[in-house]
PDB file of C-alpha atoms in Angstrom:
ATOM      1  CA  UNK S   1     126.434 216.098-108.360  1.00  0.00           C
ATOM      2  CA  UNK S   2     124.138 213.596-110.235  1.00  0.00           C
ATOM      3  CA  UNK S   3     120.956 214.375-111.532  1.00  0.00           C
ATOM      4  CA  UNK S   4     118.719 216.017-108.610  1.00  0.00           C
ATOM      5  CA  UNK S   5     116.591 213.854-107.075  1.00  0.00           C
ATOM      6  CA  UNK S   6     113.101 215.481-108.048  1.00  0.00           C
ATOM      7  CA  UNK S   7     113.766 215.445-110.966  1.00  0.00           C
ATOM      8  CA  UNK S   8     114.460 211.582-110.694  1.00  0.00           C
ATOM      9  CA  UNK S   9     111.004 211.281-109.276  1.00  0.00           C
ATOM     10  CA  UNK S  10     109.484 213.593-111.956  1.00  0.00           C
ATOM     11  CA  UNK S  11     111.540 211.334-115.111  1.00  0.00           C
ATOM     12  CA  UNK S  12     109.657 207.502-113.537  1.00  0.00           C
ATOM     13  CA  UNK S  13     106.504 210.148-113.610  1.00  0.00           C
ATOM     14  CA  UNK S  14     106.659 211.668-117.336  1.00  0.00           C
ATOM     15  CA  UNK S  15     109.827 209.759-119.003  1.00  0.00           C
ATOM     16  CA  UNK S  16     111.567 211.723-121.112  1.00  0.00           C
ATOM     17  CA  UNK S  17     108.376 214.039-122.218  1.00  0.00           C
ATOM     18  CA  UNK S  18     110.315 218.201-121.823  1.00  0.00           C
ATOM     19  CA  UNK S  19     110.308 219.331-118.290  1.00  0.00           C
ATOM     20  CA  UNK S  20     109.994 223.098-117.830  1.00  0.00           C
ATOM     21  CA  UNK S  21     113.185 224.048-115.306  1.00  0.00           C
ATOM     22  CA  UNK S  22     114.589 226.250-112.963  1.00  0.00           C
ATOM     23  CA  UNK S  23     118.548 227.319-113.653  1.00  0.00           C
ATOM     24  CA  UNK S  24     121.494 229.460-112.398  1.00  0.00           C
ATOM     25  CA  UNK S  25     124.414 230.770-114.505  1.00  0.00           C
ATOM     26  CA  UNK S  26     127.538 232.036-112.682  1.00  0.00           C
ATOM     27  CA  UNK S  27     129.954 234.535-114.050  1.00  0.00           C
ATOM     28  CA  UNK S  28     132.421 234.117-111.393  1.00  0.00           C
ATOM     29  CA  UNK S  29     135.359 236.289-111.180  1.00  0.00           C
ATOM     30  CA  UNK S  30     138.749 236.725-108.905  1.00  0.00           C
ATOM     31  CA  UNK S  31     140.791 240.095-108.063  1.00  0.00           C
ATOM     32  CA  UNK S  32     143.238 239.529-111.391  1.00  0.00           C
ATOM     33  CA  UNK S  33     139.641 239.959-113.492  1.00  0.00           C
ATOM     34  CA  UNK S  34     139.939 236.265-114.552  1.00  0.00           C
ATOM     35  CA  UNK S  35     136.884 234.022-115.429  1.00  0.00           C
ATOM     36  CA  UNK S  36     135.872 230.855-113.751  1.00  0.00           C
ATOM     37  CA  UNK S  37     135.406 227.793-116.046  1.00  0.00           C
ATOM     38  CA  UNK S  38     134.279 224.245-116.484  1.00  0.00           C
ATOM     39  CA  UNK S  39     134.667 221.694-118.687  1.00  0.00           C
ATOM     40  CA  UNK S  40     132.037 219.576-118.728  1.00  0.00           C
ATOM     41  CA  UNK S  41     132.252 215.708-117.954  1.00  0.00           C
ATOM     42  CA  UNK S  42     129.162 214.805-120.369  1.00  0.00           C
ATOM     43  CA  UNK S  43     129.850 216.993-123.787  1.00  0.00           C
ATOM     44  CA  UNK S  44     133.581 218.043-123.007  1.00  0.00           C
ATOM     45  CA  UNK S  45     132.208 221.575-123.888  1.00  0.00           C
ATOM     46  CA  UNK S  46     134.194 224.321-120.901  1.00  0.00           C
ATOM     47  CA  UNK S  47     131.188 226.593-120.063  1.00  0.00           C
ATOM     48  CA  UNK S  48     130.634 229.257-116.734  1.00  0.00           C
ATOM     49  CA  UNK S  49     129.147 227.115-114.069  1.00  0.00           C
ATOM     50  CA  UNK S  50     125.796 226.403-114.184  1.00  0.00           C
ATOM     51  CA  UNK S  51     122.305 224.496-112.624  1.00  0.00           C
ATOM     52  CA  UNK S  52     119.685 223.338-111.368  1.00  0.00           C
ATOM     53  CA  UNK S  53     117.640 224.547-108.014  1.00  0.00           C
ATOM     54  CA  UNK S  54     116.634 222.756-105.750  1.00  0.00           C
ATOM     55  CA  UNK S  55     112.385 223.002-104.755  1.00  0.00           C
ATOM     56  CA  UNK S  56     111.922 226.104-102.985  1.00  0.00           C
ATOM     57  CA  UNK S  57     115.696 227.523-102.967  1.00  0.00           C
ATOM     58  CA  UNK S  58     116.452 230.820-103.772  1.00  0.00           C
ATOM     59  CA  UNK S  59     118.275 231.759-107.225  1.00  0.00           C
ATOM     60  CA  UNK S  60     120.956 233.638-105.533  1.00  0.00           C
ATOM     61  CA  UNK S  61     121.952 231.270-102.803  1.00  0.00           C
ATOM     62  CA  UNK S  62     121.696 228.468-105.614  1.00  0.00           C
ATOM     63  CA  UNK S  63     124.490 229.647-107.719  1.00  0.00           C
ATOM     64  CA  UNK S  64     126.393 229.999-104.367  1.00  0.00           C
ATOM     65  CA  UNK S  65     126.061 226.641-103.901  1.00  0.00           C
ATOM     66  CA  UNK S  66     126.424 225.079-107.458  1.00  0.00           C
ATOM     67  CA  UNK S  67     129.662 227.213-107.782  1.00  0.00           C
ATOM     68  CA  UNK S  68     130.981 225.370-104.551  1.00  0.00           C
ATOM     69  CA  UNK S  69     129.662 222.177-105.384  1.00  0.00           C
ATOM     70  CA  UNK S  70     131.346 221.777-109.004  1.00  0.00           C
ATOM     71  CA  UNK S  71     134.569 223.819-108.230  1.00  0.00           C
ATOM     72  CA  UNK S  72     135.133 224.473-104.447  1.00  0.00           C
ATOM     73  CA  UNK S  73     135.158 228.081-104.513  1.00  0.00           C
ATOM     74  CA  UNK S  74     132.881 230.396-101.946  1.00  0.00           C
ATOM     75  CA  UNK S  75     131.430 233.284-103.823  1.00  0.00           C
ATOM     76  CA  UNK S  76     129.595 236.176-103.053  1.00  0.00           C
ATOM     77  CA  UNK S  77     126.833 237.242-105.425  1.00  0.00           C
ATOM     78  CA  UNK S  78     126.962 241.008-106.240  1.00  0.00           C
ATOM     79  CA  UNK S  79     124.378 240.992-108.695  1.00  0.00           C
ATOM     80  CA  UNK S  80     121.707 239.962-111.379  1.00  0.00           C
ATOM     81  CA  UNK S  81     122.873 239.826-115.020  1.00  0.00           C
ATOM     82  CA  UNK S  82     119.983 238.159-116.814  1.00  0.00           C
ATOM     83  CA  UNK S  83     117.290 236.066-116.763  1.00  0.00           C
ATOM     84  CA  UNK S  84     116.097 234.397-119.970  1.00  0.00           C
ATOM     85  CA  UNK S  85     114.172 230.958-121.296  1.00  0.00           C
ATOM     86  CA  UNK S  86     116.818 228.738-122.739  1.00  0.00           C
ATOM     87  CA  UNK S  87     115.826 227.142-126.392  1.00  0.00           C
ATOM     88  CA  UNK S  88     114.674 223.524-124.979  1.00  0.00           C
ATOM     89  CA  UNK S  89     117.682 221.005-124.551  1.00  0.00           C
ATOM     90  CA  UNK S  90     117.651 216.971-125.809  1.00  0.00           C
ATOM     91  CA  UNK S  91     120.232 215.415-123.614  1.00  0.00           C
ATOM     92  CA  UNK S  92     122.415 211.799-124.702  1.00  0.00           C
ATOM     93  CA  UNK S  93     119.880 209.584-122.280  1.00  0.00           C
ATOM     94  CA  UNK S  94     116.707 211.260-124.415  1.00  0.00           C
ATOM     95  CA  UNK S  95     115.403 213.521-121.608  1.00  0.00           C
ATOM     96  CA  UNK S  96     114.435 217.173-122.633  1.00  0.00           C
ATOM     97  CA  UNK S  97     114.195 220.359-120.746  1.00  0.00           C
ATOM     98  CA  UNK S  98     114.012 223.982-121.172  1.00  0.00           C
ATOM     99  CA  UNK S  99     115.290 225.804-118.876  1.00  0.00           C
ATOM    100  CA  UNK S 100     114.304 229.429-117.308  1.00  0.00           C
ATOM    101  CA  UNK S 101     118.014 230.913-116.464  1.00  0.00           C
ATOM    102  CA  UNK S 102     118.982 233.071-114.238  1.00  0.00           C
ATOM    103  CA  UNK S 103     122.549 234.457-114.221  1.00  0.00           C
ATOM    104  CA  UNK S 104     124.808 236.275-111.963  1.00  0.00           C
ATOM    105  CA  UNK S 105     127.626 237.968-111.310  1.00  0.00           C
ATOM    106  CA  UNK S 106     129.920 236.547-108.660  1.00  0.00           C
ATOM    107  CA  UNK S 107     132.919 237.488-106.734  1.00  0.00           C
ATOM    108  CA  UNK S 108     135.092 234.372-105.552  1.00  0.00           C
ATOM    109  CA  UNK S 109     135.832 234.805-101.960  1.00  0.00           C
ATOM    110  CA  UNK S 110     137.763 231.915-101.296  1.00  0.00           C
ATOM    111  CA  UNK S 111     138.459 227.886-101.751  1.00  0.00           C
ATOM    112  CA  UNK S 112     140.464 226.343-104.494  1.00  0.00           C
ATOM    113  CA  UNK S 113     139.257 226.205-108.006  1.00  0.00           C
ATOM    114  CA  UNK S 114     139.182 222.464-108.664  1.00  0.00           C
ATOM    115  CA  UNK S 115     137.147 219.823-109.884  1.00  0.00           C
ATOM    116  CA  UNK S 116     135.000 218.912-107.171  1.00  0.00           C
ATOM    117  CA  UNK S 117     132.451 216.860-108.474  1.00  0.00           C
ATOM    118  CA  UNK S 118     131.655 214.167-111.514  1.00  0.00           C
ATOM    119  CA  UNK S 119     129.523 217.036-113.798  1.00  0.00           C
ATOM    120  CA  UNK S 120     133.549 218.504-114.504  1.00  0.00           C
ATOM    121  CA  UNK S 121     136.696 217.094-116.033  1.00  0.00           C
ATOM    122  CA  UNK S 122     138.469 220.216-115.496  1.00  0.00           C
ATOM    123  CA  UNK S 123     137.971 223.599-113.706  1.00  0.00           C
ATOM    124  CA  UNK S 124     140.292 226.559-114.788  1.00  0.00           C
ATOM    125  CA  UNK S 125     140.497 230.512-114.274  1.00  0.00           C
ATOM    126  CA  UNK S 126     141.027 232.290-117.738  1.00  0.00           C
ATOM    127  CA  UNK S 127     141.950 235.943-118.438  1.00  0.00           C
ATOM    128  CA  UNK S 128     139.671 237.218-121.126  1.00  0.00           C
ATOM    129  CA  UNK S 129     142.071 237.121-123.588  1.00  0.00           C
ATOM    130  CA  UNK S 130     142.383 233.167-122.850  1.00  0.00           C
ATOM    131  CA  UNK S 131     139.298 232.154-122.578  1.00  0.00           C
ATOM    132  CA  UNK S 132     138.211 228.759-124.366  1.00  0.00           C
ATOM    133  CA  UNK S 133     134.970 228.879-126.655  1.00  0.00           C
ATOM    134  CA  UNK S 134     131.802 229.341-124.718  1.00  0.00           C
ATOM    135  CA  UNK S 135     128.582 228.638-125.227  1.00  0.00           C
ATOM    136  CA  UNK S 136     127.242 232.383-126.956  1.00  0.00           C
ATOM    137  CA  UNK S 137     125.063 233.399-123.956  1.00  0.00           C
ATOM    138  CA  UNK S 138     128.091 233.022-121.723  1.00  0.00           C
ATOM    139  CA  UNK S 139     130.212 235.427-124.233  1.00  0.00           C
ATOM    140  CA  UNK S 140     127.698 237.730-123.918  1.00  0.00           C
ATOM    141  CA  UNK S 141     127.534 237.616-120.563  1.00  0.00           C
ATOM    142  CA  UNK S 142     131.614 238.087-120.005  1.00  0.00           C
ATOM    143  CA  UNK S 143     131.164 241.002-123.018  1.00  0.00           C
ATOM    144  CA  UNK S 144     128.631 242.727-120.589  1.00  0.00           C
ATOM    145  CA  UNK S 145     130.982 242.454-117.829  1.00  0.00           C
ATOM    146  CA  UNK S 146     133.600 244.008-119.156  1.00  0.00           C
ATOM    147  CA  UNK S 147     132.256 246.594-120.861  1.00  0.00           C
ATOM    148  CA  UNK S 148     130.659 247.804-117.333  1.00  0.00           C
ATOM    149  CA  UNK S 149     127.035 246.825-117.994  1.00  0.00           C
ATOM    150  CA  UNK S 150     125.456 246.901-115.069  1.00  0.00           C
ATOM    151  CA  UNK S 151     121.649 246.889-115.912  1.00  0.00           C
ATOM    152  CA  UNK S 152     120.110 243.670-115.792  1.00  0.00           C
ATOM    153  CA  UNK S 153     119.448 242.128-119.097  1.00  0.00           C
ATOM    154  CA  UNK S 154     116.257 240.299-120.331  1.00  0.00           C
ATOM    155  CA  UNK S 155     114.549 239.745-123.774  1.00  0.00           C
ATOM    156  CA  UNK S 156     112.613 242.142-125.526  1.00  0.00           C
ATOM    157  CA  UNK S 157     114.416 244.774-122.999  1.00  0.00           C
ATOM    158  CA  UNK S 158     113.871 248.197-124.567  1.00  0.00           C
ATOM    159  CA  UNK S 159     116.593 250.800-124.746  1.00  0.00           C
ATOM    160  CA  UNK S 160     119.736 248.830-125.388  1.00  0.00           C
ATOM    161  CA  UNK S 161     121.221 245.653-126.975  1.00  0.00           C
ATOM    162  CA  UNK S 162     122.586 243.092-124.988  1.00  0.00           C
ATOM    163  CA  UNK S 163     126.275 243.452-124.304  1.00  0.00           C
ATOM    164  CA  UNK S 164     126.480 247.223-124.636  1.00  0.00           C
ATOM    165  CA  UNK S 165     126.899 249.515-121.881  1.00  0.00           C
ATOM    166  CA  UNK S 166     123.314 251.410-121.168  1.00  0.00           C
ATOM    167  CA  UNK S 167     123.647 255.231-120.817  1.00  0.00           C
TER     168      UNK S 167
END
């Protein structure tokens, strides 16, 4: 999917002056443990799936719907894994953002893994093992899932550092 259409209205509004926005991360995962991946269309980089919400739409059911949108798979969100302010972006057309993430852990319940929209060349499944580079919050977010973190992460969080198992 293109750029939203709000934020269309906001760009004619401000230009390309940093817009402060809302995002979802999805660590998306099948029953053989394997990670869902993109490559994306503008910077070639492969990345979890991520974006923008829409005015007024929940976090949870966002990533639900970005998932299916970019790579036609149905997920179920089982739970929060972080929410943090991204450092602020610059993208090729001169717009900046930063964005306020928040990420989850999803199940894929069904559809076909595929590209399924123009933000993607490719969509893949990895194993761990296999996985391509990744941007570093999204290997710390696959390092907290398999070492069975299960408290939600956020910074300054006393107690424990990211990516290892609380007690």
């Amino acid at each position: 999917m293109p750029t939203p259409d709000f934020i269309l209205t906001l760009r004619k509004k401000i230009g390309h002056d940093e817009l402060w926005l809302p995002g979802v991360t999805g660590l998306v995962v099948d029953d053989r443990q394997r990670i869902l991946t993109v490559r994306r269309a503008d910077n070639g980089r492969w990345t979890l799936i991520t974006g923008i919400l829409d005015p007024g739409e929940q976090p949870a059911h966002g990533i639900q719907r970005e998932v299916e949108e970019e790579t036609g798979v149905q997920v179920r969100v089982e739970r929060l894994l972080s929410i943090e302010a991204e450092p602020p972006q610059a993208f090729p057309n001169g717009d900046k953002a930063v964005f306020l993430d928040t990420a989850f852990l999803c199940t894929a319940i069904g559809g076909e893994a595929r590209v399924n929209d123009d933000e993607s060349r490719d969509v893949r499944w990895f194993a761990r093992a296999d996985l391509p580079p990744l941007p570093a919050r999204h290997v710390r977010m696959v390092g907290w899932y398999f070492a069975g973190v299960t408290a939600p992460w956020y910074v300054g969080m006393p107690d424990h550092e990211p990516g290892m198992p609380t007690t």
